[in-house]
Tab-separated table of C-alpha atoms and ligand atoms in Angstrom:
chain	number	residue	atom	x	y	z
A	1	MET	CA	25.003	-39.266	-21.972
A	2	GLN	CA	26.873	-39.861	-25.214
A	3	SER	CA	29.004	-37.565	-27.401
A	4	GLN	CA	28.537	-38.089	-31.071
A	5	CYS	CA	31.369	-37.695	-33.522
A	6	VAL	CA	30.490	-36.685	-37.035
A	7	MET	CA	32.803	-35.953	-39.907
A	8	ASP	CA	33.063	-32.202	-39.491
A	9	GLY	CA	33.009	-31.870	-35.698
A	10	MET	CA	31.576	-33.244	-32.488
A	11	LEU	CA	27.969	-32.846	-31.548
A	12	PRO	CA	27.398	-31.890	-27.899
A	13	ASP	CA	26.518	-34.627	-25.387
A	14	PHE	CA	22.908	-35.764	-25.677
A	15	LEU	CA	20.679	-37.242	-22.980
A	16	ASP	CA	19.648	-40.836	-23.609
A	17	ASP	CA	16.323	-40.960	-25.415
A	18	ALA	CA	15.013	-43.231	-22.635
A	19	VAL	CA	15.602	-40.441	-20.067
A	20	VAL	CA	13.666	-37.998	-22.230
A	21	ALA	CA	10.866	-40.534	-22.747
A	22	ALA	CA	10.610	-41.104	-18.966
A	23	TRP	CA	10.468	-37.362	-18.337
A	24	SER	CA	7.836	-36.930	-21.025
A	25	ALA	CA	5.705	-39.764	-19.603
A	26	SER	CA	5.929	-38.253	-16.105
A	27	GLY	CA	4.289	-34.995	-17.185
A	28	ALA	CA	6.968	-33.079	-15.235
A	29	PRO	CA	7.704	-29.478	-16.279
A	30	LEU	CA	10.440	-28.711	-18.796
A	31	VAL	CA	12.704	-27.296	-16.094
A	32	ASP	CA	13.053	-30.824	-14.638
A	33	LEU	CA	14.416	-32.145	-17.926
A	34	LEU	CA	16.764	-29.167	-18.176
A	35	ARG	CA	18.057	-29.840	-14.662
A	36	GLN	CA	18.815	-33.417	-15.716
A	37	ALA	CA	20.581	-32.265	-18.864
A	38	HIS	CA	22.518	-29.529	-17.052
A	39	THR	CA	26.268	-30.108	-16.742
A	40	PRO	CA	28.031	-26.903	-15.653
A	41	GLY	CA	30.391	-25.597	-18.309
A	42	ARG	CA	29.110	-28.001	-20.989
A	43	LEU	CA	26.644	-27.919	-23.841
A	44	THR	CA	24.173	-30.762	-23.455
A	45	GLY	CA	21.205	-31.701	-25.581
A	46	PHE	CA	18.201	-33.931	-25.957
A	47	ARG	CA	15.835	-34.970	-28.720
A	48	ARG	CA	12.076	-34.799	-28.672
A	49	GLY	CA	9.749	-35.637	-31.529
A	50	GLY	CA	12.674	-35.729	-33.946
A	51	ARG	CA	13.856	-32.220	-32.947
A	52	ALA	CA	17.197	-31.530	-31.324
A	53	ALA	CA	17.523	-29.016	-28.498
A	54	VAL	CA	20.754	-27.936	-26.825
A	55	LEU	CA	20.789	-26.416	-23.342
A	56	VAL	CA	22.985	-23.310	-23.099
A	57	THR	CA	23.992	-22.210	-19.595
A	58	ASP	CA	27.722	-21.485	-19.530
A	59	PRO	CA	28.314	-17.698	-19.693
A	60	ARG	CA	30.707	-18.089	-22.666
A	61	HIS	CA	28.093	-19.997	-24.617
A	62	VAL	CA	25.302	-17.606	-23.583
A	63	HIS	CA	27.389	-14.675	-24.775
A	64	GLU	CA	28.058	-16.438	-28.069
A	65	VAL	CA	24.403	-17.322	-28.767
A	66	LEU	CA	22.617	-14.150	-27.624
A	67	GLY	CA	25.403	-11.595	-27.909
A	68	VAL	CA	27.857	-11.974	-30.771
A	69	GLY	CA	25.721	-14.578	-32.547
A	70	GLY	CA	22.528	-12.601	-32.072
A	71	ASP	CA	21.908	-12.478	-35.831
A	72	ARG	CA	22.589	-16.164	-36.472
A	73	TYR	CA	20.591	-17.671	-33.629
A	74	VAL	CA	17.118	-16.308	-34.116
A	75	LYS	CA	13.747	-16.449	-32.404
A	76	ARG	CA	11.709	-19.134	-34.096
A	77	SER	CA	7.938	-18.741	-34.268
A	78	HIS	CA	7.406	-17.394	-30.765
A	79	ARG	CA	5.467	-19.103	-27.976
A	80	ALA	CA	3.617	-15.872	-27.266
A	81	ARG	CA	2.646	-15.117	-30.874
A	82	PRO	CA	-1.052	-16.018	-30.365
A	83	LEU	CA	-1.229	-13.173	-27.838
A	84	LEU	CA	1.367	-10.715	-29.098
A	85	GLY	CA	0.962	-11.120	-32.865
A	86	ASP	CA	3.775	-9.410	-34.774
A	87	GLY	CA	4.875	-6.986	-32.025
A	88	MET	CA	8.527	-6.339	-31.241
A	89	LEU	CA	9.074	-9.318	-28.958
A	90	THR	CA	7.978	-11.866	-31.575
A	91	ALA	CA	8.982	-10.104	-34.823
A	92	SER	CA	12.206	-10.892	-36.651
A	93	GLY	CA	14.409	-9.553	-39.442
A	94	GLU	CA	13.820	-6.111	-40.915
A	95	ALA	CA	10.318	-5.805	-39.415
A	96	TRP	CA	11.782	-6.194	-35.909
A	97	ARG	CA	14.685	-3.830	-36.639
A	98	SER	CA	12.415	-1.010	-37.747
A	99	GLN	CA	10.027	-1.494	-34.798
A	100	ARG	CA	12.918	-1.410	-32.355
A	101	ARG	CA	14.419	1.673	-34.042
A	102	LEU	CA	11.119	3.515	-33.717
A	103	LEU	CA	10.750	3.044	-29.945
A	104	GLN	CA	14.313	2.621	-28.697
A	105	ALA	CA	14.908	6.299	-27.834
A	106	MET	CA	11.739	6.467	-25.726
A	107	PHE	CA	13.088	3.780	-23.378
A	108	THR	CA	16.595	5.102	-22.679
A	109	GLY	CA	17.464	6.601	-19.282
A	110	ARG	CA	16.586	10.075	-20.580
A	111	GLY	CA	13.591	8.870	-22.564
A	112	ILE	CA	11.842	7.382	-19.553
A	113	GLN	CA	12.137	10.616	-17.571
A	114	ARG	CA	9.005	11.755	-19.402
A	115	TRP	CA	7.127	9.037	-17.486
A	116	GLU	CA	8.553	9.763	-14.064
A	117	HIS	CA	5.312	11.436	-12.943
A	118	HIS	CA	3.305	8.401	-14.127
A	119	ILE	CA	5.511	6.064	-12.116
A	120	ALA	CA	5.439	8.339	-9.054
A	121	GLY	CA	1.650	8.732	-9.323
A	122	ALA	CA	1.116	4.981	-9.528
A	123	ALA	CA	3.435	4.415	-6.533
A	124	ASP	CA	1.544	7.033	-4.478
A	125	ARG	CA	-1.644	5.127	-5.165
A	126	VAL	CA	-0.225	1.913	-3.653
A	127	VAL	CA	1.343	3.739	-0.695
A	128	GLY	CA	-2.022	5.401	0.015
A	129	ARG	CA	-3.807	2.081	-0.173
A	130	TRP	CA	-1.335	0.423	2.213
A	131	ALA	CA	-1.665	3.329	4.661
A	132	GLY	CA	-5.420	2.675	4.768
A	133	LEU	CA	-4.936	-1.082	5.215
A	134	ALA	CA	-2.408	-0.485	7.996
A	135	ARG	CA	-4.855	1.806	9.817
A	136	ARG	CA	-7.665	-0.717	9.563
A	137	GLY	CA	-5.429	-3.727	10.274
A	138	GLU	CA	-6.604	-5.477	7.103
A	139	PRO	CA	-4.454	-7.925	5.134
A	140	THR	CA	-3.620	-7.468	1.482
A	141	ASP	CA	-2.498	-9.540	-1.485
A	142	ILE	CA	0.904	-8.143	-2.417
A	143	ALA	CA	0.955	-9.975	-5.757
A	144	GLU	CA	-2.219	-8.106	-6.742
A	145	ASP	CA	-1.025	-4.743	-5.386
A	146	VAL	CA	2.240	-4.782	-7.310
A	147	GLN	CA	0.447	-5.953	-10.418
A	148	PHE	CA	-1.981	-3.039	-10.174
A	149	PHE	CA	1.021	-0.739	-9.882
A	150	THR	CA	2.833	-2.103	-12.940
A	151	VAL	CA	-0.308	-2.130	-15.090
A	152	ASP	CA	-0.974	1.448	-13.954
A	153	THR	CA	2.545	2.681	-14.873
A	154	ILE	CA	2.699	1.012	-18.254
A	155	TRP	CA	-0.865	1.913	-19.290
A	156	ARG	CA	-0.337	5.583	-18.436
A	157	SER	CA	3.028	5.606	-20.206
A	158	LEU	CA	1.734	3.908	-23.339
A	159	THR	CA	-1.484	5.877	-23.710
A	160	ASP	CA	-1.057	8.984	-21.525
A	161	ARG	CA	-4.473	8.172	-20.037
A	162	PRO	CA	-5.288	7.267	-16.430
A	163	LEU	CA	-6.118	3.675	-15.535
A	164	ASP	CA	-9.645	3.038	-14.284
A	165	GLU	CA	-10.822	-0.105	-12.505
A	166	GLU	CA	-12.682	-1.537	-15.521
A	167	THR	CA	-9.706	-1.119	-17.815
A	168	TYR	CA	-7.514	-2.716	-15.155
A	169	VAL	CA	-9.738	-5.779	-14.986
A	170	ASP	CA	-9.526	-6.277	-18.764
A	171	LEU	CA	-5.792	-5.673	-18.902
A	172	ALA	CA	-4.964	-7.801	-15.873
A	173	ALA	CA	-6.892	-10.747	-17.325
A	174	VAL	CA	-3.921	-11.069	-19.671
A	175	GLN	CA	-2.223	-12.983	-16.880
A	176	ASP	CA	-4.616	-15.879	-17.518
A	177	ILE	CA	-3.601	-15.850	-21.168
A	178	VAL	CA	0.091	-15.664	-20.284
A	179	ALA	CA	-0.334	-18.530	-17.818
A	180	ALA	CA	-1.883	-20.610	-20.620
A	181	LEU	CA	1.072	-20.115	-22.972
A	182	PRO	CA	3.573	-22.981	-23.142
A	183	ALA	CA	6.973	-22.683	-21.457
A	184	ASP	CA	8.277	-25.024	-24.104
A	185	VAL	CA	9.455	-24.237	-27.634
A	186	GLY	CA	7.986	-25.928	-30.681
A	187	GLY	CA	6.129	-23.282	-32.615
A	188	ALA	CA	3.273	-21.023	-31.677
A	189	ALA	CA	0.588	-22.887	-29.801
A	190	ALA	CA	-3.071	-21.962	-30.271
A	191	LEU	CA	-4.630	-20.359	-27.233
A	192	PRO	CA	-6.957	-22.598	-25.230
A	193	PRO	CA	-10.652	-21.693	-25.661
A	194	GLU	CA	-11.104	-20.713	-21.990
A	195	VAL	CA	-8.939	-17.604	-22.451
A	196	GLU	CA	-10.623	-16.403	-25.643
A	197	ALA	CA	-13.034	-14.140	-23.742
A	198	ALA	CA	-10.101	-12.499	-21.948
A	199	LEU	CA	-8.328	-11.948	-25.262
A	200	ALA	CA	-11.468	-10.437	-26.820
A	201	ALA	CA	-11.908	-8.025	-23.864
A	202	LEU	CA	-8.256	-7.024	-24.055
A	203	ASP	CA	-8.437	-6.452	-27.816
A	204	GLU	CA	-11.566	-4.353	-27.486
A	205	ARG	CA	-9.967	-2.220	-24.780
A	206	VAL	CA	-6.789	-1.711	-26.803
A	207	HIS	CA	-8.614	-0.921	-30.056
A	208	ARG	CA	-10.762	1.617	-28.208
A	209	ALA	CA	-7.625	3.277	-26.814
A	210	ILE	CA	-6.163	3.417	-30.331
A	211	ALA	CA	-9.361	4.928	-31.771
A	212	GLU	CA	-9.522	7.585	-29.025
A	213	ALA	CA	-5.855	8.426	-29.450
A	214	ARG	CA	-6.347	8.736	-33.204
A	215	VAL	CA	-9.049	11.361	-32.659
A	216	ARG	CA	-6.820	13.326	-30.302
A	217	HIS	CA	-3.870	12.767	-32.574
A	218	SER	CA	-5.524	14.050	-35.729
A	219	ALA	CA	-6.859	17.035	-33.791
A	220	GLY	CA	-3.264	17.827	-32.916
A	221	THR	CA	-1.437	17.190	-36.170
A	222	ASP	CA	-1.975	20.616	-37.781
A	223	THR	CA	1.106	21.827	-36.028
A	224	ASP	CA	3.794	19.428	-35.147
A	225	SER	CA	5.807	17.689	-32.443
A	226	ASP	CA	5.795	17.234	-28.705
A	227	THR	CA	3.885	20.361	-27.742
A	228	THR	CA	1.036	19.401	-29.999
A	229	HIS	CA	0.824	15.902	-28.544
A	230	THR	CA	0.841	17.257	-25.042
A	231	GLU	CA	-2.057	19.525	-25.788
A	232	ALA	CA	-3.895	16.706	-27.520
A	233	GLY	CA	-3.121	14.255	-24.717
A	234	SER	CA	-3.719	14.548	-21.025
A	235	GLY	CA	-1.977	17.853	-20.640
A	236	SER	CA	0.583	16.224	-18.417
A	237	GLY	CA	3.475	17.923	-20.156
A	238	SER	CA	5.205	14.605	-20.801
A	239	GLY	CA	5.515	14.743	-24.594
A	240	PRO	CA	4.171	12.105	-26.954
A	241	SER	CA	3.059	8.778	-25.540
A	242	VAL	CA	4.136	5.500	-27.142
A	243	LEU	CA	0.749	5.365	-28.825
A	244	ASP	CA	1.283	8.835	-30.309
A	245	ARG	CA	4.619	7.679	-31.659
A	246	LEU	CA	3.015	4.629	-33.256
A	247	LEU	CA	0.283	6.765	-34.835
A	248	ASP	CA	2.962	9.108	-36.181
A	249	ALA	CA	4.665	6.105	-37.772
A	250	ALA	CA	1.358	5.002	-39.289
A	251	GLY	CA	1.244	8.339	-41.124
A	252	THR	CA	4.407	7.566	-43.060
A	253	ASP	CA	4.916	3.796	-42.964
A	254	PRO	CA	2.153	1.518	-44.327
A	255	ALA	CA	3.531	-1.360	-42.214
A	256	TYR	CA	1.918	0.326	-39.175
A	257	THR	CA	-1.598	-0.951	-39.711
A	258	ASP	CA	-4.124	-0.924	-36.869
A	259	ARG	CA	-3.249	-4.571	-36.385
A	260	LEU	CA	0.450	-3.869	-35.912
A	261	ILE	CA	-0.279	-0.939	-33.602
A	262	ARG	CA	-2.461	-3.291	-31.529
A	263	ASP	CA	0.289	-5.937	-31.508
A	264	GLU	CA	2.929	-3.429	-30.420
A	265	LEU	CA	0.741	-2.010	-27.655
A	266	VAL	CA	-0.192	-5.451	-26.343
A	267	THR	CA	3.481	-6.490	-26.496
A	268	LEU	CA	4.609	-3.484	-24.487
A	269	LEU	CA	1.718	-3.877	-22.105
A	270	VAL	CA	2.325	-7.558	-21.413
A	271	ALA	CA	6.138	-7.358	-21.471
A	272	GLY	CA	5.864	-4.158	-19.462
A	273	TYR	CA	3.759	-5.333	-16.551
A	274	GLU	CA	4.077	-9.094	-16.153
A	275	SER	CA	7.801	-9.333	-15.482
A	276	SER	CA	7.995	-6.273	-13.248
A	277	ALA	CA	4.995	-7.412	-11.188
A	278	ARG	CA	6.341	-10.938	-10.733
A	279	THR	CA	9.825	-9.615	-9.838
A	280	LEU	CA	8.361	-7.326	-7.167
A	281	THR	CA	6.364	-10.250	-5.799
A	282	TRP	CA	9.501	-12.423	-5.704
A	283	ALA	CA	11.307	-9.601	-3.877
A	284	PHE	CA	8.664	-9.640	-1.135
A	285	VAL	CA	8.798	-13.443	-0.948
A	286	LEU	CA	12.558	-13.285	-0.399
A	287	LEU	CA	12.423	-10.325	2.004
A	288	ASP	CA	9.827	-12.132	4.067
A	289	ARG	CA	12.303	-14.989	4.515
A	290	HIS	CA	15.066	-12.481	5.354
A	291	PRO	CA	13.634	-9.819	7.691
A	292	GLU	CA	17.136	-8.538	8.464
A	293	VAL	CA	17.562	-7.612	4.779
A	294	MET	CA	14.149	-5.927	4.815
A	295	GLU	CA	15.273	-3.773	7.752
A	296	ARG	CA	18.568	-2.856	6.098
A	297	ALA	CA	16.848	-1.854	2.868
A	298	ALA	CA	14.334	0.480	4.585
A	299	GLY	CA	15.287	4.007	3.537
A	300	ASP	CA	18.451	2.937	1.671
A	301	PRO	CA	18.036	3.236	-2.131
A	302	ARG	CA	21.303	1.405	-2.858
A	303	ALA	CA	20.234	-1.547	-0.734
A	304	VAL	CA	16.840	-1.563	-2.489
A	305	GLU	CA	18.573	-1.704	-5.867
A	306	ALA	CA	20.734	-4.599	-4.621
A	307	VAL	CA	17.620	-6.462	-3.411
A	308	ILE	CA	16.100	-6.165	-6.885
A	309	SER	CA	19.302	-7.258	-8.635
A	310	GLU	CA	19.601	-10.306	-6.383
A	311	THR	CA	15.904	-11.123	-6.805
A	312	LEU	CA	16.404	-11.040	-10.577
A	313	ARG	CA	19.403	-13.357	-10.202
A	314	LEU	CA	17.502	-15.996	-8.240
A	315	TYR	CA	14.197	-15.612	-10.072
A	316	PRO	CA	14.765	-14.210	-13.557
A	317	THR	CA	11.206	-14.085	-14.882
A	318	GLY	CA	12.565	-14.691	-18.390
A	319	TRP	CA	14.049	-17.958	-17.144
A	320	LEU	CA	14.253	-19.560	-20.608
A	321	LEU	CA	15.227	-17.717	-23.792
A	322	PRO	CA	14.950	-20.071	-26.781
A	323	ARG	CA	16.778	-19.490	-30.043
A	324	HIS	CA	17.020	-21.424	-33.272
A	325	ALA	CA	19.990	-22.144	-35.550
A	326	THR	CA	18.879	-21.344	-39.085
A	327	GLY	CA	22.166	-22.560	-40.614
A	328	ASP	CA	24.857	-25.029	-39.563
A	329	GLU	CA	26.858	-23.436	-36.776
A	330	THR	CA	29.841	-24.180	-34.578
A	331	LEU	CA	29.620	-23.306	-30.899
A	332	ASP	CA	32.728	-23.693	-28.736
A	333	GLY	CA	34.029	-26.235	-31.261
A	334	PHE	CA	30.802	-28.267	-31.254
A	335	ARG	CA	28.644	-28.715	-34.297
A	336	ILE	CA	25.157	-27.221	-34.091
A	337	PRO	CA	23.251	-28.450	-37.155
A	338	ALA	CA	20.693	-26.157	-38.818
A	339	GLY	CA	17.287	-26.605	-37.206
A	340	THR	CA	18.615	-27.099	-33.651
A	341	ASP	CA	16.845	-25.236	-30.847
A	342	LEU	CA	19.177	-23.557	-28.367
A	343	LEU	CA	17.660	-23.181	-24.923
A	344	VAL	CA	19.451	-20.363	-23.124
A	345	CYS	CA	18.515	-20.674	-19.459
A	346	PRO	CA	19.303	-17.638	-17.266
A	347	TYR	CA	17.789	-19.466	-14.280
A	348	LEU	CA	20.550	-22.107	-14.382
A	349	THR	CA	23.277	-19.658	-15.475
A	350	HIS	CA	22.498	-17.450	-12.474
A	351	ARG	CA	23.108	-20.420	-10.163
A	352	ASP	CA	26.570	-21.233	-11.520
A	353	PRO	CA	28.797	-21.676	-8.435
A	354	GLU	CA	31.867	-20.685	-10.452
A	355	VAL	CA	30.430	-17.175	-10.776
A	356	TRP	CA	28.112	-16.961	-7.745
A	357	PRO	CA	29.524	-18.460	-4.532
A	358	ASP	CA	26.783	-20.127	-2.526
A	359	PRO	CA	24.398	-19.535	-5.425
A	360	GLU	CA	21.160	-20.677	-3.767
A	361	THR	CA	21.306	-18.101	-0.968
A	362	PHE	CA	19.644	-14.702	-1.148
A	363	THR	CA	22.604	-12.325	-0.663
A	364	PRO	CA	21.873	-8.820	-1.984
A	365	GLU	CA	25.343	-7.721	-0.800
A	366	ARG	CA	26.680	-9.366	-3.978
A	367	PHE	CA	25.476	-6.215	-5.733
A	368	PRO	CA	26.874	-3.962	-7.039
A	369	VAL	CA	29.430	-6.546	-8.182
A	370	ARG	CA	32.998	-5.652	-7.236
A	371	THR	CA	34.811	-7.414	-10.069
A	372	PRO	CA	33.230	-7.339	-13.516
A	373	LEU	CA	31.235	-10.471	-14.294
A	374	PRO	CA	32.097	-12.579	-17.333
A	375	PRO	CA	29.889	-11.575	-20.292
A	376	GLY	CA	26.755	-13.730	-20.324
A	377	ALA	CA	26.879	-14.512	-16.577
A	378	TYR	CA	24.010	-12.247	-15.495
A	379	LEU	CA	21.169	-11.646	-17.889
A	380	PRO	CA	17.785	-11.031	-16.265
A	381	PHE	CA	17.018	-8.630	-19.110
A	382	GLY	CA	18.691	-10.733	-21.804
A	383	ILE	CA	21.775	-9.565	-23.701
A	384	GLY	CA	22.620	-8.688	-27.293
A	385	PRO	CA	20.387	-7.181	-29.944
A	386	ARG	CA	17.180	-8.664	-28.486
A	387	ALA	CA	17.840	-7.546	-24.915
A	388	CYS	CA	14.902	-6.029	-23.044
A	389	LEU	CA	13.714	-2.688	-24.380
A	390	GLY	CA	12.244	-1.759	-20.993
A	391	THR	CA	15.227	-2.403	-18.668
A	392	ARG	CA	15.523	1.206	-17.481
A	393	PHE	CA	11.782	1.616	-17.135
A	394	ALA	CA	11.484	-1.633	-15.172
A	395	MET	CA	14.372	-0.863	-12.810
A	396	ARG	CA	13.097	2.647	-12.170
A	397	GLU	CA	9.522	1.597	-11.376
A	398	MET	CA	10.590	-1.359	-9.213
A	399	GLU	CA	13.145	0.671	-7.249
A	400	LEU	CA	10.735	3.503	-6.681
A	401	LEU	CA	7.851	1.384	-5.429
A	402	LEU	CA	9.909	-1.030	-3.341
A	403	GLY	CA	11.905	1.877	-1.870
A	404	GLU	CA	8.789	3.778	-0.845
A	405	LEU	CA	7.008	0.756	0.598
A	406	LEU	CA	9.988	-0.505	2.610
A	407	ALA	CA	10.749	2.971	3.962
A	408	ARG	CA	7.229	3.376	5.294
A	409	PHE	CA	5.881	-0.095	6.151
A	410	THR	CA	6.871	-3.394	7.693
A	411	VAL	CA	5.475	-6.421	5.899
A	412	GLU	CA	4.663	-9.840	7.282
A	413	THR	CA	3.132	-12.545	5.129
A	414	THR	CA	0.224	-14.450	6.631
A	415	GLU	CA	0.522	-17.539	4.404
A	416	PRO	CA	3.580	-19.173	2.860
A	417	ALA	CA	4.369	-18.088	-0.693
A	418	GLY	CA	3.529	-20.445	-3.541
A	419	GLU	CA	6.057	-22.609	-5.328
A	420	PRO	CA	7.818	-21.334	-8.466
A	421	VAL	CA	5.870	-21.969	-11.669
A	422	PHE	CA	8.165	-22.313	-14.677
A	423	GLY	CA	5.738	-21.217	-17.381
A	424	ILE	CA	6.543	-18.821	-20.171
A	425	ASN	CA	7.472	-16.601	-17.210
A	426	LEU	CA	8.851	-17.674	-13.844
A	427	ARG	CA	6.261	-16.683	-11.265
A	428	PRO	CA	5.303	-17.628	-7.725
A	429	ALA	CA	2.071	-19.627	-7.638
A	430	GLY	CA	-0.964	-17.930	-6.188
A	431	PRO	CA	-1.445	-14.794	-4.100
A	432	LEU	CA	0.914	-13.437	-1.425
A	433	PHE	CA	-1.210	-12.417	1.553
A	434	ALA	CA	0.441	-10.123	4.093
A	435	ARG	CA	-0.165	-7.639	6.873
A	436	VAL	CA	1.421	-4.231	6.514
A	437	ARG	CA	2.150	-1.836	9.382
A	438	GLU	CA	3.366	1.746	9.424
A	439	ARG	CA	6.903	2.024	10.766
A	440	THR	CA	6.981	3.963	13.979
B	501	HEM	C1	11.548	-6.990	-14.299
B	501	HEM	C2	11.092	-6.591	-15.474
B	501	HEM	C3	11.507	-7.162	-16.794
B	501	HEM	C4	12.259	-8.270	-17.081
B	501	HEM	C5	12.907	-9.258	-16.099
B	501	HEM	C6	12.349	-8.362	-18.520
B	501	HEM	C7	13.052	-9.335	-19.205
B	501	HEM	C8	13.203	-9.384	-20.579
B	501	HEM	C9	14.031	-10.334	-21.285
B	501	HEM	C10	14.840	-11.456	-20.631
B	501	HEM	C11	13.929	-10.065	-22.605
B	501	HEM	C12	14.688	-10.763	-23.735
B	501	HEM	C13	13.910	-11.919	-24.313
B	501	HEM	C14	14.778	-12.761	-25.249
B	501	HEM	O1	15.968	-12.484	-25.449
B	501	HEM	O2	14.234	-13.730	-25.787
B	501	HEM	C15	13.010	-8.960	-22.751
B	501	HEM	C16	12.625	-8.414	-23.950
B	501	HEM	C17	11.751	-7.366	-24.070
B	501	HEM	N1	11.201	-6.614	-23.041
B	501	HEM	FE1	11.501	-6.893	-21.076
B	501	HEM	N2	11.636	-7.315	-19.067
B	501	HEM	C18	11.119	-6.550	-18.058
B	501	HEM	C19	10.358	-5.409	-18.180
B	501	HEM	C20	10.005	-4.828	-19.380
B	501	HEM	C21	9.267	-3.592	-19.509
B	501	HEM	C22	8.821	-2.710	-18.359
B	501	HEM	C23	9.064	-3.407	-20.860
B	501	HEM	C24	8.365	-2.281	-21.585
B	501	HEM	C25	8.109	-1.142	-21.132
B	501	HEM	C26	9.690	-4.511	-21.555
B	501	HEM	C27	9.700	-4.664	-22.922
B	501	HEM	C28	10.410	-5.641	-23.595
B	501	HEM	C29	10.414	-5.778	-25.039
B	501	HEM	C30	9.649	-4.915	-26.036
B	501	HEM	C31	11.261	-6.844	-25.341
B	501	HEM	C32	11.609	-7.375	-26.727
B	501	HEM	C33	12.840	-6.677	-27.248
B	501	HEM	C34	13.241	-7.152	-28.624
B	501	HEM	O3	12.995	-8.302	-28.980
B	501	HEM	O4	13.851	-6.335	-29.338
B	501	HEM	N3	10.248	-5.351	-20.622
B	501	HEM	N4	12.592	-8.543	-21.504
């Protein structure tokens, strides 16, 4: 590696181009190159196709790029744009700000209470299914079960409608699209043709939900507010759904076209089920390797919360959060020229031995942390202005389901879990087959 001195400051260390060329020729995943570039505490970079990228893992640097520098280091054309369009995750500038403002209040601790019955209902469904499997002695695929649960909770919360099997099939096919998206930065890739049918089915399903909601919505707009939406919706007494809120916005803001409403719904749907489902699957993978932790967590909500926090440390599904320097910047005294990609990598940050002793081991007892962590040291939900909108929702649904399942069942996998796949999300490869038994 070589540091490069330029007139107005040092550039970070850069990997030799030959190392990058060898990695590129090997076809290895991006995470392998990042591991080679990684030097704890330092900014290190590499060049590919004439573009410079700098790996950001030290908590101080993470805090600077995502937190205080959140307005200067922006999301460049997003890897998921072909799927998510201009929804909140991919939008930038004023468009993003106004989208976030519109939905923020719905996702606070108080805001998500309106969806508690959706989350509880979806959890009951899985518990009931596992009770049947336990009685019959049949195995199950945990990855699929937790995915059904997270699609169920988010679909009900977004639309205030129940989830039927056909809708589930169309919505869950999004995972094939997500799996086809590149982990790497470099502009929005086109979707491969084999996932076009899945995208068309998803779009049709979402547009139909919007059209149905519009009918209910206009039937209920003579009077105003939450009561009206409840009557127009499922009668669940939960107040307006996210879709109602978006249709309200469409009444006053021309930016909320049908296209943008679709993009926002798909964004919340994908962001809202993928990460939670994969995190729950990772939790079961780790618990299977640590049966003593599984026993301790049964019936103990604080231990369940710690299991989830530690799972998110070891396997943050948002393992790579790319940003882009639009102007010339200085980071920790180093020069970051305009046009540089900054690759914030929670996966590597979460394994920093300076912050996490014995970082590779699964030790839920680390949580809740006793001494405050340095800013930027733990960021499974991101930090700064673009931090996850659904943190509270995700933690609530994961804690509820995992708590109920561990309290009632023992779980034993029947095949080893798949290897980590570092795609746009960090997920375990393949299914997770297991036998579940009622605790006696
Ligand atoms: C375990 C579950 C989850 C994890 C680990 C997770 C992680 C993240 C991370 C790391 C980001 C920041 C991305 C960046 O800075 O580039 C993010 C953003 C986002 N997440 Fe989540 N998320 C989870 C669940 C959810 C849920 C349940 C929802 C919706 C209900 C959601 C909605 C969003 C949205 C809309 C954004 C974009 C926010 C913005 O750009 O303003 N997420 N998430």
